[in-house]
Amino acid sequence: MATSPHITVLGAGFGALSTVRALRQRDRSAHITLVAPRAELHYLPGSIWIPSGLRTRADLVVPLAPFFQRMNVQHVAAEVTGLDEGGRMVLTSAGPITNDALVIATGGRFIKKMPGIEHAITPCEGIAAAEKIRDQLRAMQGGTIAIGFAGHPQEPNAVRGGPMFEFLFGIDTQLRREGRRNQFELVFFNPSTEPGNRLGLKTVRHLLAEMARRDITTHLGHKMVRLEANKVVTEGGEFAADLILFMPGMTGNTWFDNTALARSPGGLLQADAQCRVSGHERVYVVGDSGSFPGPDWMPKQAHMADLQARAAAQNLLASLVGGVQEATFKVELMCIIDALDTGTLVWRTPQRNVLLPPLRIFHWLKGRFEKRYLDQYR
Ligand SMILES: Cc1cc2nc3c(=O)[nH]c(=O)nc-3n(C[C@H](O)[C@H](O)[C@H](O)COP(=O)(O)OP(=O)(O)OC[C@H]3O[C@@H](n4cnc5c(N)ncnc54)[C@H](O)[C@@H]3O)c2cc1C
């Protein structure tokens, strides 16, 4: 391509920003346009600490104007509404934007089909949801708090379970610290008898033992039926709940419906191992938006979004000069399941599955990682 190419990146989360960094490391001259409603990174992993007051919104929202300036990125403050011309034109609320290559990183969406879902807080929807949990906990004098998650029936890895264990253990620790744990019952519910099995069976056993140790009741192995204002109803019985935190399975963004992009059984964008959206030239996907080939435990994590972003950027730049697109990403689950005072480290690759038991140092490391991660965007 004789003139500098026009590359468009959709979203301003982990996958999109890592894509920008990876593109710029290899190409200083490309025109990069990034489309997202706000020039802000919301560091969602830190929102588990909002209910206890360990973090506030201001700690977790990073304004991106300085980063965009450093990276020479043009930010268009708009919502993407669809695609045209095989992906060469992005339709947005601020008008159409053309490109030579496109990276989609607009995250996922949670399925809100279950009857009564409006009675639950969906904690992973963002910082506002975590603030709502904080405020309700403060207002409650006692009662039952029910915390659970479910997956996508057609796509086993379109699930976000890890943070729900963090909210569960974090709230338990918080109530103990406040000296009012005995006024509350905590119930963990899940349609599987092995909740969190993508983390590995060792981890599931550890998590269930930790619940027993903390006197958390479990309601496992029963399909969800509905939620009511003060009740969780499953096929295996119902129980009262004054506060319900529930994460449904994930699916694709609604704007995907206004495109001809290939979709996975769970409604995500169907990609290959090089992060290319199947059947579309120079259209790539990274992060929660995509469905990628790999093991059924492949996580929907910021860490995976970062790894995929590097592969997508490398392949995109190769394709623009007619090169071979051979970059792939490693599959790695890496997380610290935090409990407010300690953390449990889980690491899984196709070859290994490591679990290191709750230690104070892992809680500290999670905070250090957050600071270092956010510093690169400040
Ligand atoms: C509470 C919690 C704890 C977590 N803990 C961890 C952890 O410890 N480790 C880990 O690796 N991961 C963790 N995750 C998961 C991680 O946050 C996600 O996997 C990650 O955010 C996915 O990155 P993404 O770039 O695909 O999407 P997102 O980060 O969701 O970014 C999507 C971006 O697209 C934008 N967007 C959406 N729709 C449109 C549209 N129509 N037009 C334009 N822009 C749009 C959004 O505004 C946003 O900027 C956690 C998540 C939560 C909620």
Short mmCIF file of C-alpha atoms and ligand atoms in Angstrom, two decimals:
data_model
loop_
_atom_site.label_atom_id
_atom_site.label_comp_id
_atom_site.label_asym_id
_atom_site.label_seq_id
_atom_site.Cartn_x
_atom_site.Cartn_y
_atom_site.Cartn_z
CA MET A 1 0.00 0.00 0.00
CA ALA A 2 1.70 3.24 -1.19
CA THR A 3 0.05 5.72 1.23
CA SER A 4 -0.35 5.21 4.96
CA PRO A 5 -3.23 2.81 5.63
CA HIS A 6 -6.38 3.74 7.55
CA ILE A 7 -6.98 1.35 10.42
CA THR A 8 -10.12 1.51 12.53
CA VAL A 9 -10.32 0.01 16.02
CA LEU A 10 -13.72 -0.40 17.69
CA GLY A 11 -13.96 -0.10 21.49
CA ALA A 12 -11.78 1.42 24.23
CA GLY A 13 -11.36 -1.57 26.53
CA PHE A 14 -8.47 -3.97 27.09
CA GLY A 15 -8.51 -5.53 23.61
CA ALA A 16 -8.83 -2.25 21.70
CA LEU A 17 -6.10 -0.41 23.63
CA SER A 18 -3.68 -3.34 23.44
CA THR A 19 -4.32 -3.46 19.69
CA VAL A 20 -3.41 0.23 19.41
CA ARG A 21 -0.16 -0.30 21.34
CA ALA A 22 0.77 -3.35 19.26
CA LEU A 23 0.03 -1.52 16.00
CA ARG A 24 2.10 1.47 17.01
CA GLN A 25 5.04 -0.68 18.10
CA ARG A 26 5.28 -1.91 14.52
CA ASP A 27 3.98 1.01 12.47
CA ARG A 28 4.41 4.71 13.29
CA SER A 29 2.68 6.07 10.18
CA ALA A 30 -0.70 4.29 9.91
CA HIS A 31 -3.78 6.45 10.48
CA ILE A 32 -5.55 4.92 13.46
CA THR A 33 -9.14 5.85 14.26
CA LEU A 34 -10.70 4.48 17.44
CA VAL A 35 -14.48 4.51 17.88
CA ALA A 36 -15.91 4.32 21.39
CA PRO A 37 -18.57 6.30 23.27
CA ARG A 38 -16.04 7.68 25.76
CA ALA A 39 -12.27 8.27 25.79
CA GLU A 40 -12.00 6.25 29.01
CA LEU A 41 -10.67 2.87 30.09
CA HIS A 42 -12.82 1.24 32.77
CA TYR A 43 -10.65 -1.18 34.71
CA LEU A 44 -13.36 -3.74 35.48
CA PRO A 45 -11.21 -6.24 37.45
CA GLY A 46 -10.83 -3.57 40.16
CA SER A 47 -14.61 -3.18 40.56
CA ILE A 48 -14.64 -6.19 42.95
CA TRP A 49 -13.14 -3.78 45.52
CA ILE A 50 -15.83 -1.10 45.20
CA PRO A 51 -18.36 -2.68 47.64
CA SER A 52 -15.78 -2.58 50.47
CA GLY A 53 -14.58 0.93 49.61
CA LEU A 54 -11.06 -0.26 48.71
CA ARG A 55 -11.59 1.34 45.28
CA THR A 56 -13.76 4.17 44.00
CA ARG A 57 -14.89 5.01 40.47
CA ALA A 58 -12.11 7.61 40.22
CA ASP A 59 -9.47 4.92 40.85
CA LEU A 60 -10.75 2.71 38.04
CA VAL A 61 -11.65 5.13 35.23
CA VAL A 62 -8.63 6.30 33.26
CA PRO A 63 -9.11 9.24 30.86
CA LEU A 64 -7.48 8.27 27.56
CA ALA A 65 -6.88 11.63 25.86
CA PRO A 66 -3.13 11.66 26.78
CA PHE A 67 -2.69 8.06 25.59
CA PHE A 68 -4.45 8.80 22.30
CA GLN A 69 -2.22 11.81 21.80
CA ARG A 70 0.94 9.79 22.49
CA MET A 71 -0.21 7.05 20.11
CA ASN A 72 -1.40 9.51 17.48
CA VAL A 73 -4.90 8.05 17.50
CA GLN A 74 -8.00 9.90 16.40
CA HIS A 75 -10.85 9.20 18.80
CA VAL A 76 -14.40 9.34 17.44
CA ALA A 77 -16.85 9.57 20.34
CA ALA A 78 -19.65 7.44 18.96
CA GLU A 79 -21.42 4.08 19.15
CA VAL A 80 -20.90 1.60 16.36
CA THR A 81 -24.25 0.58 14.87
CA GLY A 82 -23.27 -1.71 11.99
CA LEU A 83 -20.94 -2.45 9.07
CA ASP A 84 -21.16 -2.08 5.31
CA GLU A 85 -19.05 -2.89 2.27
CA GLY A 86 -17.68 -6.12 3.74
CA GLY A 87 -16.31 -4.26 6.76
CA ARG A 88 -14.64 -1.40 4.86
CA MET A 89 -17.28 1.00 6.19
CA VAL A 90 -18.21 1.27 9.88
CA LEU A 91 -21.63 2.76 10.59
CA THR A 92 -21.66 4.85 13.75
CA SER A 93 -23.92 7.30 15.58
CA ALA A 94 -21.53 10.03 14.30
CA GLY A 95 -21.73 8.88 10.66
CA PRO A 96 -19.87 6.35 8.49
CA ILE A 97 -16.10 5.79 8.76
CA THR A 98 -14.12 4.00 6.04
CA ASN A 99 -11.01 1.86 6.60
CA ASP A 100 -8.43 -0.38 4.98
CA ALA A 101 -8.49 -2.76 7.95
CA LEU A 102 -10.70 -3.16 11.00
CA VAL A 103 -10.30 -4.55 14.53
CA ILE A 104 -13.44 -5.22 16.57
CA ALA A 105 -13.06 -5.10 20.36
CA THR A 106 -16.43 -3.95 21.66
CA GLY A 107 -16.63 -6.61 24.37
CA GLY A 108 -19.61 -8.81 25.17
CA ARG A 109 -23.17 -8.46 26.40
CA PHE A 110 -24.96 -10.42 29.11
CA ILE A 111 -28.10 -12.35 28.20
CA LYS A 112 -31.00 -10.75 30.04
CA LYS A 113 -33.68 -13.27 29.11
CA MET A 114 -34.34 -14.95 32.42
CA PRO A 115 -37.72 -13.98 33.88
CA GLY A 116 -37.27 -11.58 36.77
CA ILE A 117 -33.64 -10.71 35.88
CA GLU A 118 -34.47 -7.09 36.78
CA HIS A 119 -34.50 -8.16 40.44
CA ALA A 120 -30.79 -8.97 40.31
CA ILE A 121 -27.70 -6.80 40.07
CA THR A 122 -25.43 -8.00 37.23
CA PRO A 123 -22.09 -7.13 38.87
CA CYS A 124 -19.91 -7.44 35.77
CA GLU A 125 -21.88 -4.84 33.80
CA GLY A 126 -19.56 -2.17 35.07
CA ILE A 127 -18.63 0.21 37.81
CA ALA A 128 -22.20 1.45 38.37
CA ALA A 129 -23.31 -2.10 39.22
CA ALA A 130 -20.52 -2.45 41.80
CA GLU A 131 -21.52 0.91 43.32
CA LYS A 132 -25.10 -0.35 43.60
CA ILE A 133 -23.86 -3.40 45.54
CA ARG A 134 -21.84 -1.13 47.85
CA ASP A 135 -24.88 1.09 48.54
CA GLN A 136 -27.27 -1.81 49.13
CA LEU A 137 -24.83 -3.54 51.50
CA ARG A 138 -24.53 -0.32 53.49
CA ALA A 139 -28.32 0.01 53.72
CA MET A 140 -29.00 -3.62 54.74
CA GLN A 141 -29.33 -4.50 58.43
CA GLY A 142 -29.18 -8.23 57.69
CA GLY A 143 -30.82 -10.90 55.50
CA THR A 144 -29.83 -13.30 52.75
CA ILE A 145 -27.46 -12.41 49.95
CA ALA A 146 -27.60 -14.81 46.99
CA ILE A 147 -24.70 -14.82 44.53
CA GLY A 148 -24.57 -16.94 41.38
CA PHE A 149 -23.80 -17.20 37.69
CA ALA A 150 -24.76 -19.23 34.66
CA GLY A 151 -23.21 -19.91 31.26
CA HIS A 152 -24.41 -19.79 27.69
CA PRO A 153 -26.08 -23.11 26.82
CA GLN A 154 -24.66 -23.06 23.26
CA GLU A 155 -21.18 -21.75 24.10
CA PRO A 156 -19.58 -23.15 27.28
CA ASN A 157 -16.84 -20.53 27.54
CA ALA A 158 -19.14 -17.50 27.16
CA VAL A 159 -19.32 -17.21 30.93
CA ARG A 160 -17.86 -14.92 33.57
CA GLY A 161 -17.59 -16.84 36.82
CA GLY A 162 -14.27 -15.81 38.40
CA PRO A 163 -15.39 -12.34 39.54
CA MET A 164 -18.54 -13.82 41.14
CA PHE A 165 -16.36 -15.89 43.50
CA GLU A 166 -14.48 -12.67 44.24
CA PHE A 167 -17.70 -10.78 45.08
CA LEU A 168 -18.82 -13.75 47.24
CA PHE A 169 -15.61 -14.07 49.27
CA GLY A 170 -15.08 -10.31 49.33
CA ILE A 171 -18.53 -9.66 50.79
CA ASP A 172 -18.00 -12.42 53.36
CA THR A 173 -14.69 -10.87 54.46
CA GLN A 174 -16.19 -7.38 54.47
CA LEU A 175 -19.17 -8.37 56.67
CA ARG A 176 -16.80 -10.14 59.10
CA ARG A 177 -14.61 -7.05 59.28
CA GLU A 178 -17.68 -4.93 60.00
CA GLY A 179 -18.67 -7.38 62.76
CA ARG A 180 -22.07 -8.17 61.22
CA ARG A 181 -21.54 -11.42 59.33
CA ASN A 182 -23.86 -13.22 61.81
CA GLN A 183 -26.77 -11.02 60.66
CA PHE A 184 -26.44 -12.33 57.09
CA GLU A 185 -26.79 -15.61 55.28
CA LEU A 186 -24.71 -15.99 52.13
CA VAL A 187 -25.91 -18.42 49.45
CA PHE A 188 -23.96 -19.37 46.35
CA PHE A 189 -26.04 -20.85 43.50
CA ASN A 190 -25.09 -22.34 40.14
CA PRO A 191 -26.74 -24.74 37.67
CA SER A 192 -23.56 -26.87 37.64
CA THR A 193 -22.40 -29.14 40.45
CA GLU A 194 -18.86 -28.06 39.53
CA PRO A 195 -19.07 -24.26 39.38
CA GLY A 196 -16.02 -22.62 37.84
CA ASN A 197 -14.81 -25.86 36.22
CA ARG A 198 -12.99 -23.93 33.50
CA LEU A 199 -10.53 -22.98 36.23
CA GLY A 200 -9.79 -26.69 36.66
CA LEU A 201 -11.25 -29.35 38.97
CA LYS A 202 -8.66 -28.70 41.66
CA THR A 203 -9.85 -25.10 41.82
CA VAL A 204 -13.52 -26.10 41.96
CA ARG A 205 -12.80 -28.34 44.96
CA HIS A 206 -10.85 -25.54 46.60
CA LEU A 207 -13.62 -22.98 46.02
CA LEU A 208 -16.32 -25.29 47.43
CA ALA A 209 -14.16 -26.06 50.49
CA GLU A 210 -13.60 -22.32 50.98
CA MET A 211 -17.39 -21.75 50.88
CA ALA A 212 -17.90 -24.45 53.52
CA ARG A 213 -15.13 -22.94 55.67
CA ARG A 214 -16.77 -19.51 55.45
CA ASP A 215 -20.21 -20.90 56.31
CA ILE A 216 -21.60 -20.05 52.85
CA THR A 217 -24.61 -22.18 51.86
CA THR A 218 -24.55 -23.70 48.35
CA HIS A 219 -27.42 -24.47 45.99
CA LEU A 220 -25.84 -26.35 43.10
CA GLY A 221 -26.84 -28.46 40.09
CA HIS A 222 -30.27 -27.00 39.41
CA LYS A 223 -31.29 -25.12 36.28
CA MET A 224 -32.46 -21.58 36.94
CA VAL A 225 -36.19 -20.92 36.45
CA ARG A 226 -36.70 -17.28 37.47
CA LEU A 227 -35.82 -14.57 39.92
CA GLU A 228 -38.38 -12.76 42.04
CA ALA A 229 -38.08 -9.62 44.17
CA ASN A 230 -37.05 -11.69 47.23
CA LYS A 231 -36.52 -15.14 45.83
CA VAL A 232 -34.36 -17.32 43.58
CA VAL A 233 -36.34 -20.11 41.90
CA THR A 234 -34.59 -23.13 40.36
CA GLU A 235 -35.81 -26.51 39.09
CA GLY A 236 -34.44 -27.99 42.31
CA GLY A 237 -36.28 -25.68 44.70
CA GLU A 238 -36.34 -22.03 45.72
CA PHE A 239 -34.83 -19.90 48.45
CA ALA A 240 -35.39 -16.42 49.84
CA ALA A 241 -32.92 -13.65 48.97
CA ASP A 242 -32.91 -10.00 50.00
CA LEU A 243 -30.11 -9.13 47.59
CA ILE A 244 -29.39 -11.12 44.41
CA LEU A 245 -26.17 -10.82 42.44
CA PHE A 246 -26.44 -12.84 39.25
CA MET A 247 -24.26 -13.07 36.15
CA PRO A 248 -26.00 -14.62 33.15
CA GLY A 249 -24.01 -16.06 30.21
CA MET A 250 -22.48 -13.81 27.57
CA THR A 251 -23.41 -13.22 23.95
CA GLY A 252 -22.52 -10.81 21.12
CA ASN A 253 -23.25 -7.09 21.00
CA THR A 254 -26.57 -6.03 19.50
CA TRP A 255 -24.79 -4.09 16.73
CA PHE A 256 -23.42 -7.40 15.37
CA ASP A 257 -27.00 -8.11 14.19
CA ASN A 258 -26.64 -5.23 11.75
CA THR A 259 -23.71 -6.88 9.97
CA ALA A 260 -23.06 -9.96 7.81
CA LEU A 261 -20.25 -11.09 10.14
CA ALA A 262 -20.02 -14.83 10.90
CA ARG A 263 -21.44 -15.71 14.32
CA SER A 264 -20.70 -18.55 16.73
CA PRO A 265 -23.47 -20.68 18.30
CA GLY A 266 -23.42 -18.28 21.26
CA GLY A 267 -23.78 -15.16 19.07
CA LEU A 268 -20.14 -14.02 19.28
CA LEU A 269 -18.03 -13.24 16.20
CA GLN A 270 -16.59 -16.44 14.74
CA ALA A 271 -12.84 -16.08 14.41
CA ASP A 272 -9.88 -18.25 13.42
CA ALA A 273 -6.64 -18.75 15.34
CA GLN A 274 -5.21 -15.62 13.66
CA CYS A 275 -8.13 -13.50 15.03
CA ARG A 276 -9.64 -13.02 11.56
CA VAL A 277 -13.43 -12.94 11.40
CA SER A 278 -14.34 -15.86 9.18
CA GLY A 279 -15.16 -14.93 5.59
CA HIS A 280 -14.19 -11.25 5.89
CA GLU A 281 -11.00 -9.76 4.56
CA ARG A 282 -9.00 -7.58 6.93
CA VAL A 283 -11.64 -7.73 9.67
CA TYR A 284 -10.23 -8.93 13.00
CA VAL A 285 -11.77 -9.52 16.42
CA VAL A 286 -10.15 -9.65 19.85
CA GLY A 287 -11.38 -10.14 23.41
CA ASP A 288 -14.87 -10.85 24.67
CA SER A 289 -16.47 -10.08 21.26
CA GLY A 290 -14.94 -13.15 19.61
CA SER A 291 -15.31 -16.92 19.62
CA PHE A 292 -11.93 -18.52 18.93
CA PRO A 293 -10.76 -22.07 18.27
CA GLY A 294 -9.22 -23.67 21.35
CA PRO A 295 -10.00 -25.63 24.51
CA ASP A 296 -13.47 -25.32 26.03
CA TRP A 297 -11.94 -23.66 29.11
CA MET A 298 -10.48 -20.76 27.07
CA PRO A 299 -11.22 -17.80 29.33
CA LYS A 300 -13.03 -14.58 28.55
CA GLN A 301 -10.40 -12.47 30.27
CA ALA A 302 -8.61 -9.18 29.79
CA HIS A 303 -5.41 -11.22 29.70
CA MET A 304 -6.67 -13.20 26.66
CA ALA A 305 -7.85 -9.97 25.00
CA ASP A 306 -4.29 -8.61 25.35
CA LEU A 307 -2.74 -11.76 23.86
CA GLN A 308 -5.21 -11.77 20.96
CA ALA A 309 -4.64 -8.07 20.30
CA ARG A 310 -0.94 -8.68 19.63
CA ALA A 311 -1.69 -11.45 17.13
CA ALA A 312 -4.44 -9.43 15.39
CA ALA A 313 -2.21 -6.32 15.04
CA GLN A 314 0.66 -8.34 13.59
CA ASN A 315 -1.60 -10.15 11.09
CA LEU A 316 -3.40 -6.96 10.10
CA LEU A 317 -0.14 -5.16 9.27
CA ALA A 318 1.11 -8.22 7.36
CA SER A 319 -2.09 -8.36 5.31
CA LEU A 320 -1.77 -4.69 4.32
CA VAL A 321 1.57 -5.43 2.60
CA GLY A 322 0.46 -8.77 1.17
CA GLY A 323 2.44 -10.73 3.79
CA VAL A 324 1.64 -14.04 5.48
CA GLN A 325 -0.70 -13.85 8.46
CA GLU A 326 0.80 -16.41 10.77
CA ALA A 327 0.62 -14.85 14.25
CA THR A 328 -1.50 -16.78 16.72
CA PHE A 329 -2.03 -16.33 20.46
CA LYS A 330 -1.28 -18.63 23.37
CA VAL A 331 -4.22 -19.81 25.44
CA GLU A 332 -3.63 -19.05 29.08
CA LEU A 333 -5.92 -18.60 32.05
CA MET A 334 -4.25 -16.47 34.67
CA CYS A 335 -6.12 -15.03 37.59
CA ILE A 336 -5.99 -14.19 41.25
CA ILE A 337 -9.32 -14.91 42.94
CA ASP A 338 -9.33 -12.17 45.53
CA ALA A 339 -11.04 -12.32 48.92
CA LEU A 340 -10.27 -8.77 50.08
CA ASP A 341 -7.44 -9.83 52.38
CA THR A 342 -5.96 -12.83 50.54
CA GLY A 343 -5.89 -14.12 46.96
CA THR A 344 -5.79 -17.56 45.34
CA LEU A 345 -3.66 -17.86 42.22
CA VAL A 346 -4.93 -19.99 39.33
CA TRP A 347 -2.87 -20.61 36.20
CA ARG A 348 -3.98 -22.89 33.40
CA THR A 349 -2.39 -23.68 30.03
CA PRO A 350 -3.02 -26.69 27.74
CA GLN A 351 -0.14 -28.40 29.59
CA ARG A 352 -0.50 -27.26 33.19
CA ASN A 353 -3.05 -26.32 35.84
CA VAL A 354 -1.62 -24.69 38.94
CA LEU A 355 -3.49 -23.57 42.06
CA LEU A 356 -1.70 -21.72 44.85
CA PRO A 357 -3.78 -21.45 48.04
CA PRO A 358 -5.01 -18.17 49.57
CA LEU A 359 -2.16 -15.88 50.56
CA ARG A 360 -1.96 -12.23 51.51
CA ILE A 361 0.78 -11.64 48.94
CA PHE A 362 -1.55 -12.52 46.04
CA HIS A 363 -4.04 -9.88 47.19
CA TRP A 364 -1.18 -7.38 47.25
CA LEU A 365 0.11 -8.52 43.84
CA LYS A 366 -3.34 -8.03 42.27
CA GLY A 367 -3.26 -4.40 43.39
CA ARG A 368 0.30 -3.93 42.11
CA PHE A 369 -0.64 -5.41 38.75
CA GLU A 370 -3.60 -3.02 38.48
CA LYS A 371 -1.36 -0.02 39.13
CA ARG A 372 1.27 -1.08 36.60
CA TYR A 373 -1.38 -1.92 34.00
CA LEU A 374 -3.12 1.44 34.36
CA ASP A 375 0.11 3.45 34.43
CA GLN A 376 0.70 2.63 30.75
CA TYR A 377 -2.54 4.48 29.87
CA ARG A 378 -2.24 7.44 32.22
C1 LIG B 1 -15.70 -7.65 37.95
C2 LIG B 1 -14.79 -8.17 36.87
C3 LIG B 1 -13.55 -8.73 37.23
C4 LIG B 1 -12.69 -9.19 36.23
N1 LIG B 1 -11.48 -9.70 36.61
C5 LIG B 1 -10.58 -10.04 35.66
C6 LIG B 1 -9.27 -10.44 36.02
O1 LIG B 1 -8.93 -10.51 37.21
N2 LIG B 1 -8.40 -10.75 35.03
C7 LIG B 1 -8.75 -10.69 33.71
O2 LIG B 1 -7.89 -10.95 32.84
N3 LIG B 1 -10.00 -10.32 33.34
C8 LIG B 1 -10.92 -10.00 34.27
N4 LIG B 1 -12.19 -9.61 33.92
C9 LIG B 1 -12.62 -9.75 32.52
C10 LIG B 1 -12.20 -8.58 31.67
O3 LIG B 1 -12.59 -7.36 32.25
C11 LIG B 1 -12.81 -8.72 30.28
O4 LIG B 1 -12.50 -9.99 29.76
C12 LIG B 1 -12.26 -7.63 29.40
O5 LIG B 1 -12.83 -6.41 29.80
C13 LIG B 1 -12.56 -7.89 27.93
O6 LIG B 1 -11.94 -6.89 27.19
P1 LIG B 1 -12.58 -6.39 25.81
O7 LIG B 1 -11.64 -5.39 25.27
O8 LIG B 1 -12.93 -7.55 24.97
O9 LIG B 1 -13.96 -5.70 26.21
P2 LIG B 1 -14.26 -4.51 27.22
O10 LIG B 1 -13.17 -4.31 28.18
O11 LIG B 1 -15.64 -4.81 27.74
O12 LIG B 1 -14.32 -3.23 26.29
C14 LIG B 1 -15.34 -3.02 25.36
C15 LIG B 1 -15.23 -1.60 24.84
O13 LIG B 1 -16.11 -1.45 23.74
C16 LIG B 1 -16.91 -0.29 23.92
N5 LIG B 1 -18.17 -0.50 23.21
C17 LIG B 1 -19.18 -1.36 23.52
N6 LIG B 1 -20.16 -1.28 22.60
C18 LIG B 1 -19.76 -0.36 21.68
C19 LIG B 1 -20.33 0.16 20.50
N7 LIG B 1 -21.52 -0.23 20.04
N8 LIG B 1 -19.63 1.09 19.82
C20 LIG B 1 -18.40 1.52 20.25
N9 LIG B 1 -17.83 1.06 21.35
C21 LIG B 1 -18.49 0.12 22.08
C22 LIG B 1 -17.04 -0.15 25.42
O14 LIG B 1 -17.40 1.17 25.78
C23 LIG B 1 -15.63 -0.53 25.86
O15 LIG B 1 -14.77 0.57 25.73
C24 LIG B 1 -13.08 -9.13 34.89
C25 LIG B 1 -14.31 -8.57 34.52
C26 LIG B 1 -15.14 -8.08 35.50
C27 LIG B 1 -16.43 -7.44 35.09
#
